[in-house]
Coordinates of C-alpha atoms in Angstrom, one line a residue:
Chain S
M17 CA 32.5 11.9 1.2
S18 CA 33.8 12.4 -2.3
N19 CA 30.4 13.5 -3.2
K20 CA 30.5 16.4 -0.7
S21 CA 33.7 17.8 -2.3
N22 CA 32.0 17.2 -5.6
A23 CA 29.1 19.5 -4.7
K24 CA 31.6 22.1 -3.4
A25 CA 33.4 22.0 -6.7
K26 CA 30.1 22.5 -8.6
R27 CA 29.2 25.5 -6.4
A28 CA 32.7 26.9 -7.0
T29 CA 32.1 26.6 -10.8
L30 CA 28.8 28.5 -10.5
T31 CA 30.5 31.2 -8.5
G32 CA 33.3 31.4 -11.1
I33 CA 30.8 31.9 -14.0
A34 CA 29.1 34.6 -12.0
V35 CA 32.4 36.4 -11.4
G36 CA 33.1 36.0 -15.1
I37 CA 29.8 37.7 -15.9
V38 CA 30.7 40.8 -13.8
I39 CA 34.1 41.1 -15.5
A40 CA 32.7 40.6 -19.0
F41 CA 30.0 43.2 -18.2
V42 CA 32.4 45.9 -17.3
I43 CA 34.8 45.1 -20.2
C44 CA 31.9 45.0 -22.7
L45 CA 30.6 48.3 -21.4
S46 CA 34.0 49.9 -22.3
L47 CA 34.1 48.5 -25.8
G48 CA 32.5 50.2 -28.8
K49 CA 33.1 52.8 -31.5
Y50 CA 33.6 55.3 -28.7
H51 CA 36.1 53.5 -26.5
I52 CA 35.8 54.3 -22.8
P53 CA 38.5 52.9 -20.5
V54 CA 37.4 50.2 -18.1
W55 CA 38.3 52.2 -15.0
Q56 CA 36.1 55.1 -16.2
V57 CA 33.3 52.6 -16.8
A58 CA 33.7 51.3 -13.2
K59 CA 33.6 54.8 -11.8
I60 CA 30.6 55.9 -13.8
I61 CA 28.6 52.8 -12.7
L62 CA 29.7 53.0 -9.1
S63 CA 28.9 56.7 -8.8
K64 CA 25.4 55.9 -10.1
A65 CA 24.8 52.8 -8.1
L66 CA 26.2 53.9 -4.8
P67 CA 26.0 57.3 -2.9
L68 CA 29.7 57.9 -3.4
N69 CA 31.1 61.3 -4.0
L70 CA 33.6 60.4 -6.7
E71 CA 35.6 63.0 -8.5
V72 CA 34.1 63.5 -11.9
T73 CA 36.8 62.4 -14.4
W74 CA 34.4 61.7 -17.2
T75 CA 32.4 63.7 -19.7
E76 CA 28.6 63.9 -19.9
Q77 CA 28.8 62.1 -23.2
M78 CA 30.7 59.2 -21.7
A79 CA 28.1 58.8 -19.0
S80 CA 25.3 59.0 -21.5
I81 CA 26.8 56.3 -23.8
I82 CA 27.4 54.0 -20.9
L83 CA 24.1 54.5 -19.0
D84 CA 21.6 55.2 -21.8
I85 CA 22.9 53.1 -24.7
R86 CA 25.3 50.3 -23.6
L87 CA 23.9 49.5 -20.2
P88 CA 20.3 48.7 -21.3
R89 CA 21.7 46.5 -24.1
L90 CA 23.9 44.5 -21.9
I91 CA 21.2 44.1 -19.2
G92 CA 19.0 42.9 -22.1
A93 CA 21.7 40.5 -23.3
F94 CA 22.1 39.2 -19.7
L95 CA 18.4 38.6 -19.3
V96 CA 17.8 37.1 -22.8
G97 CA 20.8 34.8 -22.7
G98 CA 20.0 33.6 -19.2
A99 CA 16.3 33.2 -20.0
L100 CA 16.8 31.2 -23.2
S101 CA 19.3 28.9 -21.7
L102 CA 17.3 28.3 -18.5
S103 CA 14.2 27.5 -20.5
G104 CA 16.3 25.3 -22.9
A105 CA 17.7 23.3 -19.9
T106 CA 14.1 23.0 -18.5
Y107 CA 12.7 21.8 -21.8
Q108 CA 15.5 19.3 -22.4
G109 CA 14.9 17.8 -18.9
L110 CA 11.1 17.8 -19.3
F111 CA 11.2 16.2 -22.8
K112 CA 14.0 13.8 -21.9
N113 CA 15.9 15.0 -25.0
P114 CA 19.1 17.0 -25.0
L115 CA 18.5 18.2 -28.5
V116 CA 15.4 20.1 -27.7
S117 CA 15.4 23.9 -27.8
P118 CA 13.0 26.4 -26.1
D119 CA 10.9 26.9 -29.2
L120 CA 9.8 23.3 -29.3
L121 CA 6.2 24.2 -28.4
G122 CA 5.9 26.9 -31.0
V123 CA 6.6 30.0 -28.9
S124 CA 9.1 31.5 -31.4
S125 CA 7.1 30.9 -34.6
G126 CA 4.0 32.3 -32.8
A127 CA 6.0 35.4 -31.7
C128 CA 7.3 35.9 -35.3
V129 CA 3.7 35.9 -36.6
G130 CA 2.7 38.4 -33.9
A131 CA 5.6 40.8 -34.7
S132 CA 5.2 40.4 -38.4
I133 CA 1.5 41.3 -38.3
A134 CA 2.3 44.4 -36.2
I135 CA 5.1 45.4 -38.7
L136 CA 2.6 44.8 -41.6
L137 CA 0.2 47.2 -39.9
N138 CA 3.0 49.8 -39.4
R139 CA 2.7 49.7 -35.6
T140 CA 5.2 51.2 -33.1
S141 CA 8.0 49.1 -31.6
L142 CA 6.3 48.7 -28.3
E143 CA 3.2 47.3 -30.1
I144 CA 5.4 45.0 -32.1
Q145 CA 6.9 43.7 -28.8
L146 CA 3.5 43.2 -27.3
A147 CA 2.1 41.4 -30.3
A148 CA 5.1 39.1 -30.3
L149 CA 4.6 38.3 -26.6
V150 CA 0.9 37.7 -27.0
M151 CA 1.2 35.5 -30.1
G152 CA 4.1 33.5 -28.6
L153 CA 2.0 32.6 -25.6
L154 CA -1.1 32.0 -27.7
A155 CA 0.9 29.5 -29.9
V156 CA 2.0 27.5 -26.8
F157 CA -1.5 27.6 -25.4
L158 CA -2.8 26.1 -28.7
T159 CA 0.0 23.5 -28.5
T160 CA -1.0 22.5 -25.0
T161 CA -4.7 22.4 -25.8
I162 CA -4.4 19.9 -28.7
P163 CA -3.5 16.9 -26.4
K164 CA -6.6 17.6 -24.3
F165 CA -8.9 16.9 -27.3
F166 CA -7.3 13.5 -27.6
K167 CA -7.5 13.0 -23.8
N168 CA -3.8 12.1 -24.0
N169 CA -1.4 14.0 -21.8
S170 CA 1.8 12.2 -22.8
N171 CA 5.0 14.0 -23.7
L172 CA 4.9 12.7 -27.3
M173 CA 1.5 14.1 -27.9
L174 CA 2.7 17.5 -26.8
V175 CA 5.7 17.4 -29.0
L176 CA 3.6 16.4 -32.0
A177 CA 1.2 19.2 -31.2
G178 CA 4.2 21.6 -31.1
I179 CA 5.2 20.5 -34.6
I180 CA 1.7 21.1 -35.9
V181 CA 1.4 24.6 -34.3
S182 CA 4.9 25.6 -35.4
G183 CA 4.3 24.4 -38.9
F184 CA 1.0 26.3 -39.1
M185 CA 2.6 29.5 -37.7
T186 CA 5.5 29.3 -40.1
A187 CA 3.0 29.1 -43.0
I188 CA 1.1 32.2 -41.8
Q189 CA 4.5 33.9 -41.4
G190 CA 5.1 33.0 -45.1
I191 CA 1.8 34.6 -46.2
I192 CA 2.7 37.8 -44.3
K193 CA 6.1 38.0 -45.8
Y194 CA 4.6 37.4 -49.3
V195 CA 2.1 40.3 -49.0
A196 CA 4.5 42.6 -47.1
D197 CA 6.0 45.6 -48.9
P198 CA 9.4 44.3 -50.0
E199 CA 11.0 47.8 -49.8
S200 CA 10.4 48.4 -46.1
Q201 CA 8.2 45.9 -44.3
L202 CA 9.8 42.7 -45.5
A203 CA 13.2 44.0 -44.5
S204 CA 11.9 44.9 -41.0
I205 CA 10.3 41.5 -40.6
V206 CA 13.5 39.6 -41.7
Y207 CA 15.7 41.8 -39.5
W208 CA 13.3 41.3 -36.6
T209 CA 13.4 37.5 -36.9
M210 CA 17.2 37.5 -36.8
G211 CA 17.2 39.3 -33.4
S212 CA 18.7 42.5 -32.3
L213 CA 19.2 44.4 -29.0
A214 CA 20.1 47.7 -30.8
S215 CA 17.0 49.6 -30.1
L216 CA 16.5 48.4 -26.6
K217 CA 15.5 51.0 -24.0
M218 CA 15.7 51.0 -20.2
R219 CA 11.9 51.3 -20.3
D220 CA 11.6 47.9 -22.1
I221 CA 13.8 46.3 -19.5
L222 CA 11.9 47.7 -16.5
L223 CA 8.7 46.4 -18.1
V224 CA 9.8 42.9 -18.9
G225 CA 12.8 42.3 -16.7
P226 CA 11.0 41.8 -13.3
V227 CA 8.6 39.2 -14.9
M228 CA 11.6 37.3 -16.2
L229 CA 13.4 37.4 -12.9
I230 CA 10.4 36.1 -11.0
V231 CA 9.7 33.3 -13.4
A232 CA 13.4 32.3 -13.5
L233 CA 13.4 32.2 -9.7
I234 CA 10.4 29.8 -9.8
L235 CA 12.2 27.5 -12.2
I236 CA 15.3 27.5 -10.1
L237 CA 13.2 26.7 -7.0
I238 CA 11.6 23.7 -8.7
R239 CA 14.7 22.5 -10.4
W240 CA 14.9 19.2 -8.5
R241 CA 11.4 18.4 -9.8
I242 CA 12.8 18.6 -13.3
N243 CA 15.2 15.7 -12.4
L244 CA 12.1 13.7 -11.3
L245 CA 10.2 14.6 -14.5
S246 CA 13.2 13.6 -16.7
L247 CA 12.7 10.0 -15.6
G248 CA 9.5 9.9 -17.7
D249 CA 5.8 10.3 -16.8
S250 CA 5.1 7.0 -15.2
E251 CA 8.3 6.8 -13.1
A252 CA 7.8 10.4 -11.9
K253 CA 4.2 9.5 -11.0
S254 CA 5.2 6.4 -9.1
L255 CA 7.6 8.6 -7.1
G256 CA 4.6 10.7 -6.0
V257 CA 5.0 13.6 -8.5
N258 CA 1.8 15.2 -9.7
V259 CA 3.0 15.1 -13.3
P260 CA 0.5 17.3 -15.1
R261 CA 0.8 20.0 -12.4
S262 CA 4.6 20.0 -12.1
R263 CA 5.2 19.7 -15.8
G264 CA 2.5 22.4 -16.5
L265 CA 4.2 24.8 -14.1
A266 CA 7.6 24.2 -15.6
I267 CA 6.3 24.6 -19.2
V268 CA 4.4 27.9 -18.3
C269 CA 7.6 29.3 -16.7
A270 CA 9.9 28.3 -19.5
T271 CA 7.5 29.6 -22.1
I272 CA 7.1 33.0 -20.4
L273 CA 10.9 33.3 -20.3
T274 CA 11.3 32.5 -24.0
A275 CA 8.3 34.7 -25.0
C276 CA 9.8 37.6 -22.9
S277 CA 13.2 37.3 -24.6
V278 CA 11.6 37.2 -28.0
C279 CA 9.7 40.3 -27.1
L280 CA 12.9 42.1 -26.1
C281 CA 15.1 41.2 -29.1
G282 CA 13.3 39.0 -31.6
T283 CA 14.1 35.4 -32.2
I284 CA 17.6 34.1 -31.5
G285 CA 18.8 30.6 -32.3
W286 CA 21.4 28.3 -30.8
V287 CA 21.7 29.8 -27.3
G288 CA 19.0 27.7 -25.6
L289 CA 20.2 24.5 -27.3
I290 CA 24.0 24.7 -26.6
M291 CA 24.3 26.4 -23.3
P292 CA 22.8 23.5 -21.4
H293 CA 25.3 21.2 -23.1
L294 CA 28.2 23.4 -22.1
G295 CA 26.7 23.4 -18.6
R296 CA 26.6 19.5 -18.5
L297 CA 30.3 19.5 -19.4
L298 CA 31.1 21.8 -16.4
V299 CA 28.7 20.6 -13.7
G300 CA 27.1 17.3 -14.9
E301 CA 23.5 16.5 -15.6
D302 CA 21.9 17.0 -12.2
N303 CA 19.5 19.9 -12.8
R304 CA 20.1 21.2 -9.3
Y305 CA 23.4 22.5 -10.7
L306 CA 22.8 22.4 -14.4
M307 CA 19.8 24.8 -14.5
P308 CA 21.6 27.6 -12.6
A309 CA 24.8 26.9 -14.6
S310 CA 22.9 27.1 -17.9
A311 CA 21.3 30.4 -17.0
L312 CA 24.7 31.9 -16.0
L313 CA 26.5 30.6 -19.0
G314 CA 23.8 31.8 -21.3
A315 CA 23.9 35.3 -19.8
L316 CA 27.7 35.4 -20.2
F317 CA 27.5 34.1 -23.8
M318 CA 24.9 36.7 -24.8
I319 CA 26.9 39.6 -23.3
I320 CA 29.8 38.6 -25.4
V321 CA 27.6 37.9 -28.5
D322 CA 25.9 41.3 -28.3
T323 CA 29.3 43.1 -28.0
V324 CA 30.6 41.2 -31.0
A325 CA 27.4 42.1 -32.9
R326 CA 28.0 45.8 -32.0
N327 CA 31.7 45.9 -32.9
L328 CA 32.2 43.3 -35.7
T329 CA 31.5 45.6 -38.6
G330 CA 30.6 49.3 -39.1
S331 CA 27.0 48.5 -38.8
E332 CA 25.0 46.2 -36.5
V333 CA 25.1 42.4 -37.2
P334 CA 21.9 40.6 -36.3
L335 CA 22.3 38.4 -33.2
S336 CA 21.3 35.1 -34.7
I337 CA 24.2 35.4 -37.2
V338 CA 26.6 35.8 -34.4
T339 CA 25.1 33.1 -32.2
G340 CA 25.2 30.8 -35.2
L341 CA 28.8 31.7 -36.1
L342 CA 30.0 31.2 -32.5
G343 CA 27.4 28.5 -31.6
A344 CA 27.8 26.0 -34.4
P345 CA 31.6 25.5 -33.9
L346 CA 31.1 25.5 -30.1
F347 CA 28.5 22.7 -30.4
L348 CA 30.8 20.7 -32.7
W349 CA 33.5 21.1 -30.0
L350 CA 31.1 20.0 -27.3
L351 CA 30.1 16.9 -29.3
A352 CA 33.7 16.0 -29.8
R353 CA 34.3 16.3 -26.0
Q354 CA 31.3 14.2 -25.2
K355 CA 32.3 11.5 -27.7
A356 CA 35.8 11.4 -26.1
R357 CA 34.1 11.0 -22.7
I358 CA 31.8 8.2 -23.8
N359 CA 34.7 6.3 -25.5
Chain J
M28 CA -4.6 -13.2 9.6
E29 CA -6.5 -10.6 11.5
G30 CA -6.7 -6.8 10.6
K31 CA -7.1 -5.2 7.3
P32 CA -5.2 -6.5 4.3
I33 CA -2.5 -4.0 3.2
L34 CA -3.7 -4.3 -0.4
E35 CA -7.1 -5.4 -1.5
V36 CA -8.3 -5.5 -5.1
N37 CA -12.0 -6.0 -5.8
K38 CA -13.4 -7.1 -9.2
L39 CA -11.0 -5.0 -11.1
A40 CA -11.5 -4.6 -14.9
F41 CA -9.6 -2.6 -17.4
S42 CA -10.0 -1.7 -21.1
Y43 CA -7.8 0.2 -23.5
T44 CA -10.6 0.4 -26.1
N45 CA -14.3 0.4 -25.6
H46 CA -14.7 -3.0 -27.3
Q47 CA -12.6 -5.5 -25.4
E48 CA -11.6 -5.7 -21.8
T49 CA -7.9 -6.5 -21.2
F50 CA -8.9 -8.2 -18.0
S51 CA -12.0 -8.3 -15.7
D52 CA -13.1 -9.6 -12.3
I53 CA -9.7 -9.6 -10.8
S54 CA -9.7 -9.8 -7.0
L55 CA -6.9 -10.4 -4.6
R56 CA -5.9 -9.7 -1.0
L57 CA -2.3 -9.2 0.2
D58 CA -1.1 -9.0 3.8
K59 CA 2.1 -7.6 5.2
G60 CA 5.1 -9.8 4.1
D61 CA 3.2 -11.6 1.3
I62 CA 4.9 -12.4 -2.0
F63 CA 2.5 -12.4 -5.0
T64 CA 3.8 -13.5 -8.4
I65 CA 1.7 -12.9 -11.6
L66 CA 2.3 -15.3 -14.5
G67 CA 0.8 -14.9 -17.9
A68 CA 1.6 -15.0 -21.6
N69 CA 2.9 -12.1 -23.6
G70 CA 0.1 -9.6 -24.0
A71 CA -2.1 -11.2 -21.3
G72 CA -2.1 -7.9 -19.5
K73 CA 0.4 -8.4 -16.6
S74 CA 2.0 -5.0 -17.0
T75 CA -1.4 -3.4 -17.5
L76 CA -2.6 -4.9 -14.2
L77 CA 0.5 -3.7 -12.4
N78 CA 0.1 -0.2 -13.9
C79 CA -3.5 -0.2 -12.6
L80 CA -2.4 -1.3 -9.2
S81 CA 0.3 1.4 -9.1
N82 CA -2.3 4.0 -10.1
L83 CA -0.6 4.7 -13.5
L84 CA -3.7 3.6 -15.4
T85 CA -7.3 4.1 -14.3
P86 CA -9.4 0.9 -14.2
L87 CA -12.7 0.6 -15.9
R88 CA -14.5 -1.0 -12.9
G89 CA -13.7 -2.3 -9.5
N90 CA -11.6 -0.7 -6.8
I91 CA -8.2 -0.9 -5.2
L92 CA -7.9 -0.5 -1.4
L93 CA -4.6 0.6 0.0
K94 CA -4.7 -0.1 3.8
G95 CA -8.4 0.0 3.6
R96 CA -8.6 3.3 1.7
D97 CA -9.8 3.6 -1.9
I98 CA -6.7 4.5 -4.0
T99 CA -8.7 7.1 -6.0
H100 CA -9.2 9.1 -2.9
I101 CA -5.6 9.2 -1.8
P102 CA -3.3 12.1 -3.0
I103 CA -0.6 10.9 -5.3
N104 CA 2.4 11.5 -3.0
E105 CA 0.6 9.7 -0.2
I106 CA 0.2 6.6 -2.4
A107 CA 3.9 6.7 -3.2
K108 CA 4.6 6.6 0.6
V109 CA 2.9 3.2 0.8
L110 CA 3.3 1.8 -2.7
G111 CA 6.7 1.7 -4.5
Y112 CA 7.2 0.7 -8.1
V113 CA 10.3 -0.8 -9.7
P114 CA 9.9 -0.4 -13.5
Q115 CA 11.7 -2.6 -16.0
V116 CA 15.3 -1.7 -16.4
H117 CA 15.9 1.0 -19.0
I118 CA 18.5 3.7 -19.5
P119 CA 17.4 7.2 -18.8
T120 CA 18.5 10.0 -21.1
F121 CA 20.5 11.8 -18.5
A122 CA 23.5 10.4 -16.7
Y123 CA 22.7 11.0 -13.0
S124 CA 25.1 9.6 -10.4
I125 CA 23.8 6.6 -8.5
R126 CA 23.4 8.7 -5.3
D127 CA 21.5 11.4 -7.2
Y128 CA 19.3 8.8 -8.8
V129 CA 18.6 6.9 -5.6
V130 CA 17.8 10.0 -3.7
M131 CA 14.8 10.6 -6.0
G132 CA 13.1 7.9 -4.0
R133 CA 12.7 10.5 -1.2
A134 CA 10.5 12.6 -3.5
P135 CA 7.1 11.6 -1.9
H136 CA 8.4 12.8 1.5
M137 CA 9.5 16.2 0.1
G138 CA 7.7 19.4 -0.8
L139 CA 7.4 20.9 -4.3
L140 CA 10.2 23.4 -3.7
S141 CA 12.6 21.3 -1.6
V142 CA 15.9 19.9 -2.7
P143 CA 17.5 16.8 -1.1
R144 CA 20.0 17.6 1.6
E145 CA 22.3 15.8 4.0
A146 CA 19.6 13.9 5.8
E147 CA 18.2 12.5 2.5
Y148 CA 21.7 11.5 1.3
E149 CA 22.4 9.8 4.6
K150 CA 19.3 7.5 4.0
V151 CA 20.7 6.8 0.5
D152 CA 24.1 5.9 1.8
T153 CA 22.6 3.6 4.5
V154 CA 20.5 1.7 1.9
L155 CA 23.4 1.4 -0.6
E156 CA 25.6 0.0 2.2
Q157 CA 22.9 -2.5 3.4
M158 CA 22.6 -3.7 -0.2
G159 CA 26.4 -3.9 -0.5
I160 CA 26.5 -1.6 -3.5
E161 CA 28.1 1.5 -1.9
H162 CA 31.0 1.2 -4.4
L163 CA 28.5 2.3 -7.1
A164 CA 27.6 5.5 -5.2
D165 CA 29.5 8.0 -7.4
K166 CA 29.3 6.1 -10.7
L167 CA 26.9 7.3 -13.4
Y168 CA 23.6 5.4 -14.0
T169 CA 24.5 5.0 -17.7
Q170 CA 27.8 3.4 -16.9
I171 CA 26.8 0.4 -14.7
S172 CA 25.6 -3.0 -15.8
G173 CA 22.0 -4.3 -16.1
G174 CA 22.2 -6.3 -12.9
E175 CA 23.6 -3.3 -11.1
R176 CA 20.9 -1.1 -12.5
Q177 CA 18.2 -3.4 -11.2
Q178 CA 19.8 -3.3 -7.7
V179 CA 20.0 0.5 -7.9
Q180 CA 16.3 0.7 -8.7
I181 CA 15.5 -1.5 -5.7
A182 CA 17.7 0.8 -3.6
R183 CA 15.6 3.7 -4.8
V184 CA 12.4 2.0 -3.8
L185 CA 13.8 1.2 -0.4
V186 CA 14.8 4.8 0.1
Q187 CA 11.2 5.6 -0.7
E188 CA 10.3 3.6 2.4
S189 CA 7.0 2.2 1.0
E190 CA 5.4 -0.9 2.5
I191 CA 4.4 -2.5 -0.8
I192 CA 6.8 -2.9 -3.7
L193 CA 5.6 -3.7 -7.3
F194 CA 8.1 -5.2 -9.6
D195 CA 7.6 -5.3 -13.4
E196 CA 9.5 -8.3 -14.6
P197 CA 12.5 -7.7 -12.3
T198 CA 14.6 -10.5 -13.8
N199 CA 14.2 -9.5 -17.5
H200 CA 17.3 -8.8 -19.4
L201 CA 19.5 -10.1 -16.6
D202 CA 22.0 -13.0 -16.8
Y203 CA 21.2 -16.1 -14.8
G204 CA 23.4 -15.2 -11.8
N205 CA 21.8 -11.7 -11.5
Q206 CA 18.3 -13.2 -11.9
L207 CA 18.8 -15.3 -8.8
K208 CA 20.5 -12.5 -6.9
I209 CA 17.5 -10.3 -7.5
L210 CA 15.1 -13.1 -6.4
Q211 CA 17.2 -13.5 -3.2
I212 CA 16.9 -9.7 -2.5
I213 CA 13.1 -9.9 -3.1
A214 CA 12.7 -12.9 -0.7
D215 CA 14.8 -11.0 1.9
L216 CA 12.6 -7.9 1.6
A217 CA 9.5 -10.0 2.2
K218 CA 11.1 -11.6 5.3
K219 CA 11.6 -8.0 6.6
G220 CA 7.8 -7.5 6.3
L221 CA 7.6 -5.7 2.9
T222 CA 4.7 -6.8 0.7
I223 CA 5.9 -7.9 -2.8
L224 CA 3.9 -8.0 -6.0
M225 CA 5.7 -9.0 -9.2
T226 CA 5.3 -10.2 -12.7
T227 CA 7.5 -12.7 -14.4
H228 CA 7.8 -15.0 -17.4
M229 CA 9.6 -17.7 -15.4
P230 CA 7.3 -20.2 -13.6
D231 CA 10.4 -21.4 -11.8
H232 CA 10.8 -18.0 -10.2
A233 CA 7.2 -18.2 -8.8
I234 CA 8.0 -21.7 -7.4
L235 CA 11.3 -20.5 -5.9
L236 CA 9.7 -17.5 -4.2
G237 CA 6.7 -19.5 -3.0
G238 CA 3.9 -17.4 -1.6
K239 CA 0.8 -16.6 -3.7
V240 CA 0.5 -16.8 -7.5
G241 CA -1.9 -15.4 -9.9
I242 CA -2.2 -16.9 -13.4
L243 CA -3.6 -14.4 -15.9
D244 CA -5.1 -16.2 -18.9
R245 CA -5.8 -15.0 -22.4
E246 CA -9.4 -14.2 -21.6
G247 CA -8.3 -11.8 -18.9
H248 CA -9.3 -13.8 -15.8
M249 CA -6.9 -14.5 -13.0
L250 CA -6.7 -17.6 -11.0
V251 CA -5.3 -16.9 -7.5
G252 CA -3.9 -19.3 -5.0
A253 CA -0.8 -20.7 -3.2
A254 CA 2.1 -21.4 -5.6
E255 CA 2.3 -25.1 -5.0
T256 CA -1.4 -25.7 -5.6
I257 CA -2.0 -23.4 -8.5
I258 CA 1.1 -24.1 -10.7
S259 CA 0.3 -27.3 -12.5
E260 CA 1.3 -28.8 -15.9
E261 CA -2.2 -28.1 -17.0
S262 CA -2.3 -24.4 -15.9
L263 CA 1.2 -23.8 -17.4
K264 CA 0.1 -25.4 -20.7
N265 CA -2.8 -22.9 -20.7
I266 CA -0.5 -20.0 -20.4
Y267 CA 2.3 -20.9 -22.7
N268 CA 0.6 -23.2 -25.2
T269 CA 3.3 -25.7 -24.9
Q270 CA 3.9 -28.8 -22.8
L271 CA 5.9 -28.1 -19.7
H272 CA 6.9 -30.6 -17.0
L273 CA 6.9 -30.1 -13.3
I274 CA 9.5 -32.4 -11.8
Y275 CA 10.3 -33.0 -8.2
I276 CA 14.0 -32.6 -7.5
E277 CA 15.0 -34.8 -4.6
Q278 CA 18.3 -33.0 -4.1
L279 CA 16.6 -29.5 -3.6
K280 CA 13.4 -30.8 -2.1
R281 CA 11.3 -28.8 -4.4
M282 CA 9.5 -28.9 -7.8
T283 CA 11.0 -27.4 -10.9
C284 CA 9.5 -26.5 -14.2
V285 CA 11.3 -27.7 -17.4
A286 CA 10.5 -27.7 -21.0
G287 CA 10.0 -30.9 -23.1
N288 CA 12.6 -31.8 -25.7
I289 CA 12.9 -29.8 -29.0
K290 CA 12.2 -32.1 -31.9

């Protein structure tokens, strides 16, 4: 009986975070160099989203700032934060290790190489995004191919292959940085690898967003399988789980999510690692609740992070700096809380 | 016994490398309600044999028939409906509650996208109650004792509703009281018609449970027979390389296995 109320409390927590996202979304839309009151923001959004005939109390400029500049950024932040955290929770479950982050199998280092090559060849921003996506996926494909040569499909082999591929990609990245023009290209590469949503357009979101939502939905649907896989290969198999198939599906989905976020805003650290930990504190370790909770918390966190990045100084601060500044103390606090619980 | 045996193993051989076979020519037949205990030295291949039988490892030669069907032709979740496996006690990385852990035993009966609901949890609660461990239901798996963990794992395999249960050294790392408690549970399961196959380091446990025994020697051959005929001072010396004594205890009306004195 107590368990039923427990499940209810967890569902209430999830709903609470979702409501928090909506509130944060509206507040963050109003914040910026050009401050627009929250009620104006709500009216602009409502008049766009619903066929309401509201009295126009805002200027064209306000509507343009909200709809063309801030809205795409915040939708991007929502998608990226949710995606990185959901794939982080998935990877941590799959690899039975709560210290794993979504770039374990080399997706980020691969994406960095792709983007850097495109920057080196003076390509457009769309081409840079595509190159990042393709190279990120290619790196993970390489990682998952290595164990096949050894006819060993254990988790450990996969992690080691990830280390090899990541290391190799980082070396190539080093070569590219070394030959890049330090005045322009090197700066772009460095800026790109620290992550930013500043130049995000609605077009990018419409291109990548639907893919992310579909893949996230698949992961949410198979979330109980992640519990089974987290027991280890042989135990999962003895419970009738087709391990290579289930794990493969989860890895493909989590990788696509990470690669898509890298393609939207470059690489961003910390989010995928700590949001699942925060989620465990709120709803426990059962992935049935943890995976949705991580996704929602990540989305909320990135909405706040992007707004801080936009408003902290006169110019844009790269996202990884903000996630690090907020994330490291948060992680420390989480560890302190967990230690208190264990003792 | 008439009818097909529930588990039949024919001339099974396994090898980790290409040079040396871990075991070869292993054959056995188990019927409903049988208890089969495998004895053998460290490294003799007991766990390997168990892993082959539970389809975690692929044998080199020979075949395993589950209710008359070759195990290699049965889909993995169908195998799990017939064959349950209780691994050695270990602590998983994530702290699931006992109910959430035990409910995973329902996995072979559920589809890829399904999540356990009321009906599945009712089965869990019934089994926990039958085993008298319902007080553990909402505790975390990482917080309970070794003896309790072993009982929880058995609860999970019961929720799985398989007909054969494989135990890998079920009494390992348990104190004396918990060892006997687990043996009692195993004997009760066999009485209910479940088929039990387990490995152990304790000859006494094989004697206590009775039934069939397989002695796996260092050359990878297995001698199979009834417990009372196959466990002898000579066969035990072969396994453990030390002199052990089989003594009849009048008070208990059974044999027991004791070590000689330490010099």
